[in-house]
Short mmCIF file of C-alpha atoms in Angstrom, two decimals:
data_model
loop_
_atom_site.label_atom_id
_atom_site.label_comp_id
_atom_site.label_asym_id
_atom_site.label_seq_id
_atom_site.Cartn_x
_atom_site.Cartn_y
_atom_site.Cartn_z
CA UNK R 234 -34.09 -9.16 -14.87
CA UNK R 235 -33.13 -6.00 -13.03
CA UNK R 236 -35.17 -5.92 -9.83
CA UNK R 237 -35.39 -2.11 -10.08
CA UNK R 238 -37.74 -2.60 -13.07
CA UNK R 239 -40.22 -4.33 -10.82
CA UNK R 240 -39.98 -1.49 -8.30
CA UNK R 241 -40.86 0.90 -11.09
CA UNK R 242 -43.64 -1.33 -12.22
CA UNK R 243 -45.24 -1.44 -8.74
CA UNK R 244 -45.04 2.38 -8.45
CA UNK R 245 -46.57 2.95 -11.84
CA UNK R 246 -49.37 0.46 -11.00
CA UNK R 247 -50.16 2.26 -7.72
CA UNK R 248 -49.92 5.75 -9.18
CA UNK R 249 -51.58 4.88 -12.53
CA UNK R 250 -49.18 7.45 -13.94
CA UNK R 251 -45.73 7.56 -15.43
CA UNK R 252 -45.14 11.16 -14.64
CA UNK R 253 -46.20 10.93 -10.93
CA UNK R 254 -43.86 7.88 -10.60
CA UNK R 255 -41.13 9.91 -12.21
CA UNK R 256 -41.53 12.70 -9.67
CA UNK R 257 -41.57 10.27 -6.80
CA UNK R 258 -38.37 8.51 -7.92
CA UNK R 259 -36.69 11.75 -8.99
CA UNK R 260 -36.07 10.59 -12.55
CA UNK R 261 -37.32 11.64 -15.99
CA UNK R 262 -40.65 10.37 -17.37
CA UNK R 263 -38.78 9.02 -20.37
CA UNK R 264 -36.60 6.86 -17.99
CA UNK R 265 -39.79 5.41 -16.46
CA UNK R 266 -41.18 4.81 -19.96
CA UNK R 267 -38.03 2.99 -21.04
CA UNK R 268 -38.16 0.80 -17.99
CA UNK R 269 -41.83 -0.20 -18.65
CA UNK R 270 -40.92 -0.84 -22.26
CA UNK R 271 -38.25 -3.38 -21.12
CA UNK R 272 -40.87 -5.12 -19.01
CA UNK R 273 -43.37 -5.16 -21.86
CA UNK R 274 -40.79 -7.01 -24.01
CA UNK R 275 -39.89 -9.39 -21.17
CA UNK R 276 -43.48 -10.34 -20.35
CA UNK R 277 -44.82 -9.95 -23.91
CA UNK R 278 -47.75 -7.81 -22.66
CA UNK R 279 -48.64 -4.06 -23.01
CA UNK R 280 -48.89 -3.86 -19.17
CA UNK R 281 -50.47 -0.41 -19.23
CA UNK R 282 -52.97 1.30 -21.62
CA UNK R 283 -53.16 5.12 -21.93
CA UNK R 284 -56.23 6.39 -20.10
CA UNK R 285 -56.81 10.15 -19.99
CA UNK R 286 -53.78 11.74 -18.35
CA UNK R 287 -52.67 8.45 -16.81
CA UNK R 288 -52.53 4.73 -17.56
CA UNK R 289 -54.66 1.71 -16.80
CA UNK R 290 -53.23 -1.78 -16.05
CA UNK R 291 -53.97 -4.70 -18.22
CA UNK R 292 -55.40 -7.95 -16.84
CA UNK R 293 -51.87 -9.36 -16.88
CA UNK R 294 -50.60 -6.36 -14.93
CA UNK R 295 -53.28 -6.87 -12.31
CA UNK R 296 -52.06 -10.46 -11.69
CA UNK R 297 -48.38 -9.48 -11.91
CA UNK R 298 -48.84 -6.84 -9.26
CA UNK R 299 -50.66 -9.28 -6.94
CA UNK R 300 -47.71 -11.67 -7.31
CA UNK R 301 -44.85 -9.13 -7.14
CA UNK R 302 -46.04 -6.52 -4.67
CA UNK R 303 -45.72 -8.68 -1.51
CA UNK R 304 -42.21 -9.77 -2.54
CA UNK R 305 -41.12 -6.20 -3.14
CA UNK R 306 -42.51 -5.13 0.22
CA UNK R 307 -40.57 -7.86 2.00
CA UNK R 308 -37.46 -6.88 0.13
CA UNK R 309 -37.86 -3.27 1.24
CA UNK R 310 -38.11 -4.43 4.88
CA UNK R 311 -34.87 -6.36 4.50
CA UNK R 312 -33.14 -3.48 2.88
CA UNK R 313 -34.45 -1.17 5.59
CA UNK R 314 -33.02 -3.39 8.29
CA UNK R 315 -29.66 -3.68 6.58
CA UNK R 316 -29.43 0.14 6.11
CA UNK R 317 -29.24 0.26 9.92
CA UNK R 318 -26.87 -2.70 10.22
CA UNK R 319 -25.19 -2.88 13.56
CA UNK R 320 -22.79 -5.82 14.13
CA UNK R 321 -23.56 -5.87 17.82
CA UNK R 322 -27.24 -6.45 17.07
CA UNK R 323 -27.17 -8.58 13.90
CA UNK R 324 -28.20 -12.21 14.13
CA UNK R 325 -27.12 -13.17 10.62
CA UNK R 326 -25.57 -16.65 10.12
CA UNK R 327 -23.34 -17.65 7.25
CA UNK R 328 -21.77 -20.94 6.08
CA UNK R 329 -18.06 -21.10 5.26
CA UNK R 330 -16.05 -23.81 3.63
CA UNK R 331 -12.27 -23.63 3.60
CA UNK R 332 -9.12 -25.30 2.44
CA UNK R 333 -7.72 -27.39 5.28
CA UNK R 334 -4.44 -25.56 5.92
CA UNK R 335 -5.97 -22.10 5.62
CA UNK R 336 -8.75 -23.18 7.98
CA UNK R 337 -6.16 -24.06 10.60
CA UNK R 338 -4.40 -20.73 10.16
CA UNK R 339 -7.42 -18.50 9.91
CA UNK R 340 -10.80 -19.89 10.91
CA UNK R 341 -10.42 -19.74 14.71
CA UNK R 342 -9.00 -16.17 14.46
CA UNK R 343 -11.90 -14.97 12.33
CA UNK R 344 -14.44 -16.71 14.61
CA UNK R 345 -12.92 -15.13 17.73
CA UNK R 346 -13.14 -11.66 16.15
CA UNK R 347 -16.77 -12.19 15.12
CA UNK R 348 -17.65 -13.35 18.66
CA UNK R 349 -16.22 -10.08 20.06
CA UNK R 350 -17.54 -7.58 17.47
CA UNK R 351 -20.80 -9.34 16.53
CA UNK R 352 -21.65 -11.78 19.27
CA UNK R 353 -25.00 -12.84 17.74
CA UNK R 354 -23.63 -13.39 14.27
CA UNK R 355 -22.10 -16.70 13.30
CA UNK R 356 -19.79 -18.11 10.58
CA UNK R 357 -20.29 -21.83 10.60
CA UNK R 358 -17.60 -24.03 9.11
CA UNK R 359 -18.92 -26.80 6.89
CA UNK R 360 -17.28 -29.70 5.15
CA UNK R 361 -14.17 -29.30 2.97
CA UNK R 362 -14.19 -30.24 -0.67
CA UNK R 363 -12.08 -32.73 -2.53
CA UNK R 364 -13.83 -31.79 -5.80
CA UNK R 365 -13.39 -28.09 -6.66
CA UNK R 366 -16.39 -28.12 -9.00
CA UNK R 367 -18.64 -29.28 -6.10
CA UNK R 368 -17.29 -26.29 -4.07
CA UNK R 369 -18.31 -23.83 -6.82
CA UNK R 370 -21.68 -25.64 -7.41
CA UNK R 371 -22.61 -25.23 -3.73
CA UNK R 372 -21.57 -21.57 -3.84
CA UNK R 373 -23.68 -21.00 -6.97
CA UNK R 374 -26.66 -22.78 -5.37
CA UNK R 375 -26.20 -20.75 -2.13
CA UNK R 376 -25.57 -23.83 0.01
CA UNK R 377 -22.35 -22.12 1.13
CA UNK R 378 -21.81 -18.39 1.55
CA UNK R 379 -17.98 -18.19 1.50
CA UNK R 380 -15.26 -20.55 0.48
CA UNK R 381 -11.47 -20.60 0.31
CA UNK R 382 -10.28 -22.06 -2.99
CA UNK R 383 -6.83 -22.80 -4.43
CA UNK R 384 -8.10 -22.18 -7.98
CA UNK R 385 -10.14 -19.31 -9.48
CA UNK R 386 -13.80 -20.03 -10.17
CA UNK R 387 -14.85 -20.09 -13.81
CA UNK R 388 -18.51 -19.44 -13.06
CA UNK R 389 -19.73 -15.91 -13.98
CA UNK R 390 -22.19 -15.99 -11.03
CA UNK R 391 -19.28 -16.09 -8.55
CA UNK R 392 -16.94 -13.40 -7.48
CA UNK R 393 -13.54 -13.79 -5.86
CA UNK R 394 -10.44 -11.98 -4.52
CA UNK R 395 -6.96 -13.26 -4.10
CA UNK R 396 -6.23 -13.47 -0.39
CA UNK R 397 -2.86 -15.35 -0.29
CA UNK R 398 0.18 -15.32 -2.52
CA UNK R 399 3.29 -17.09 -1.23
CA UNK R 400 6.53 -18.41 -2.70
CA UNK R 401 7.45 -22.06 -2.16
CA UNK R 402 10.53 -22.88 -0.09
CA UNK R 403 12.33 -26.12 0.71
CA UNK R 404 11.86 -27.17 4.35
CA UNK R 405 13.98 -29.56 6.36
CA UNK R 406 14.90 -30.49 9.98
CA UNK R 407 17.23 -28.00 11.68
CA UNK R 408 19.48 -30.93 12.54
CA UNK R 409 19.33 -32.60 9.16
CA UNK R 410 22.63 -34.49 8.66
CA UNK R 411 23.27 -33.18 5.17
CA UNK R 412 21.26 -29.95 4.84
CA UNK R 413 21.39 -28.15 8.21
CA UNK R 414 23.09 -24.71 8.28
CA UNK R 415 23.12 -24.56 4.44
CA UNK R 416 21.83 -21.35 2.83
CA UNK R 417 21.48 -22.93 -0.62
CA UNK R 418 20.56 -26.37 -1.87
CA UNK R 419 20.81 -27.65 -5.42
CA UNK R 420 18.44 -29.77 -7.50
CA UNK R 421 21.14 -32.47 -7.49
CA UNK R 422 21.13 -32.50 -3.66
CA UNK R 423 17.47 -33.54 -3.74
CA UNK R 424 18.32 -36.80 -5.49
CA UNK R 425 19.78 -38.02 -2.20
CA UNK R 426 16.87 -37.07 -0.04
CA UNK R 427 13.44 -38.54 0.76
CA UNK R 428 10.66 -36.09 -0.03
CA UNK R 429 7.28 -35.73 1.67
CA UNK R 430 4.59 -34.31 -0.60
CA UNK R 431 0.83 -33.64 -0.73
CA UNK R 432 -1.39 -36.66 -1.21
CA UNK R 433 -3.30 -35.06 -4.17
CA UNK R 434 -1.55 -36.11 -7.42
CA UNK R 435 -2.63 -32.79 -9.08
CA UNK R 436 -1.18 -30.65 -6.28
CA UNK R 437 1.18 -27.91 -7.47
CA UNK R 438 4.23 -29.49 -5.81
CA UNK R 439 3.61 -32.90 -7.30
CA UNK R 440 3.21 -31.48 -10.78
CA UNK R 441 6.63 -29.72 -10.47
CA UNK R 442 8.33 -32.73 -8.88
CA UNK R 443 7.25 -34.77 -11.87
CA UNK R 444 8.46 -32.16 -14.38
CA UNK R 445 11.84 -32.09 -12.64
CA UNK R 446 12.01 -35.92 -12.55
CA UNK R 447 12.06 -35.96 -8.70
CA UNK R 448 8.71 -37.61 -7.97
CA UNK R 449 10.37 -41.00 -7.53
CA UNK R 450 11.92 -39.51 -4.35
CA UNK R 451 8.46 -39.02 -2.80
CA UNK R 452 8.00 -41.62 -0.07
CA UNK R 453 5.50 -39.97 2.30
CA UNK R 454 2.24 -38.20 1.50
CA UNK R 455 0.21 -35.90 3.70
CA UNK R 456 -3.27 -34.38 3.44
CA UNK R 457 -2.33 -31.15 5.30
CA UNK R 458 0.69 -28.90 4.79
CA UNK R 459 0.88 -28.42 8.57
CA UNK R 460 0.86 -32.22 9.04
CA UNK R 461 3.88 -32.36 6.67
CA UNK R 462 5.75 -29.65 8.54
CA UNK R 463 5.29 -31.56 11.77
CA UNK R 464 6.61 -34.72 10.21
CA UNK R 465 9.68 -32.99 8.69
CA UNK R 466 10.51 -31.42 12.09
CA UNK R 467 10.86 -34.89 13.58
CA UNK R 468 12.73 -36.72 10.77
CA UNK R 469 15.20 -36.31 7.88
CA UNK R 470 12.48 -36.01 5.31
CA UNK R 471 12.20 -32.75 3.32
CA UNK R 472 9.26 -31.00 1.75
CA UNK R 473 8.26 -27.97 -0.28
CA UNK R 474 5.92 -25.56 1.45
CA UNK R 475 4.45 -22.05 0.83
CA UNK R 476 6.53 -19.70 2.98
CA UNK R 477 3.26 -18.40 4.60
CA UNK R 478 3.04 -21.56 6.69
CA UNK R 479 6.65 -21.32 7.83
CA UNK R 480 6.01 -17.74 9.00
CA UNK R 481 2.67 -18.40 10.68
CA UNK R 482 2.76 -21.95 12.11
CA UNK R 483 4.54 -22.60 15.42
CA UNK R 484 6.49 -25.59 14.16
CA UNK R 485 9.85 -25.90 15.86
CA UNK R 486 13.07 -27.47 14.69
CA UNK R 487 12.72 -26.66 10.98
CA UNK R 488 14.73 -24.53 8.55
CA UNK R 489 13.99 -23.39 5.06
CA UNK R 490 15.86 -22.17 1.96
CA UNK R 491 14.69 -20.92 -1.46
CA UNK R 492 13.36 -23.74 -3.61
CA UNK R 493 16.05 -25.28 -5.89
CA UNK R 494 13.39 -26.06 -8.45
CA UNK R 495 10.89 -23.63 -10.01
CA UNK R 496 7.48 -23.86 -8.39
CA UNK R 497 4.88 -21.16 -9.14
CA UNK R 498 3.74 -19.13 -6.17
CA UNK R 499 0.99 -20.72 -4.09
CA UNK R 500 -2.24 -18.72 -4.26
CA UNK R 501 -5.60 -18.88 -2.54
CA UNK R 502 -8.89 -17.11 -3.13
CA UNK R 503 -11.98 -16.12 -1.16
CA UNK R 504 -15.01 -16.92 -3.33
CA UNK R 505 -18.65 -15.89 -2.88
CA UNK R 506 -21.83 -15.53 -4.95
CA UNK R 507 -22.10 -12.10 -6.63
CA UNK R 508 -25.67 -11.57 -5.46
CA UNK R 509 -24.52 -11.72 -1.84
CA UNK R 510 -22.68 -8.44 -2.20
CA UNK R 511 -25.85 -6.38 -1.87
CA UNK R 512 -25.99 -7.37 1.82
CA UNK R 513 -24.29 -5.15 4.41
CA UNK R 514 -23.84 -7.97 7.01
CA UNK R 515 -22.38 -10.15 4.31
CA UNK R 516 -19.90 -7.45 3.22
CA UNK R 517 -18.95 -6.78 6.85
CA UNK R 518 -17.93 -10.39 7.35
CA UNK R 519 -16.26 -10.56 3.92
CA UNK R 520 -14.10 -7.53 4.69
CA UNK R 521 -13.22 -9.00 8.08
CA UNK R 522 -12.05 -12.25 6.48
CA UNK R 523 -10.03 -10.28 3.90
CA UNK R 524 -8.38 -8.20 6.55
CA UNK R 525 -7.32 -11.27 8.53
CA UNK R 526 -5.88 -12.85 5.42
CA UNK R 527 -3.80 -9.74 4.72
CA UNK R 528 -2.26 -10.05 8.25
CA UNK R 529 -0.68 -13.44 7.45
CA UNK R 530 0.30 -12.77 3.87
#
């Protein structure tokens, strides 16, 4: 139900008049009438009976007003506070769940900016998710306010924006005995190398290694892309990584070349519950997160 309908209901109840309510809200009387009609259908009750030049509430309306009016008053107070939102004074707290590698790249930067611009606000990092559906369930149930996700949500109650898009590159040690100082590497070259890859069998790199008949070369698995880069920098192993991590992680002694096999671009999304977008503090933090993501993309 549109919450604006309840606002109109409360005003009509107090004014005992559709026309007076229309004047107060600066809309037509027919617009007020249409709104009340929608509520009549929803509650299966007449709500108001014509009485002289005005209207009288039904018994159901009396009870509905008693139930709804305090909630609407509280909502008005919240909205009033948020109209005057000032990051320096806000004490809002939000819960954030990320993807491990993106957390390493971004979370501390975002937290540092919030501490400077909004010292009393907080963005608390909660557990990561192995199961994507659980991530979306917690967002839908408002247990988490924001989340990074490597897949788009399929839930209509959730909204999202793409925050990262990065091509995959082949990464190897700068002193690799066979690959160093080469600008191009073929698929056939990979048959002679040991490959490190993500531990999740459904990860994008593993899917494409299988389709290119190279998964048998995988001998080391990591849970974090940054962990993999660190391992490659100290060995002769090779790995595929989104270029964004090569550009933004201070890992020495590694080189990269375009991937010799086709791997779709790596993408990540910021996901939130649609209803949260009515909040100014929420939108302020959301835009801050998006801006920081743009800086590394």
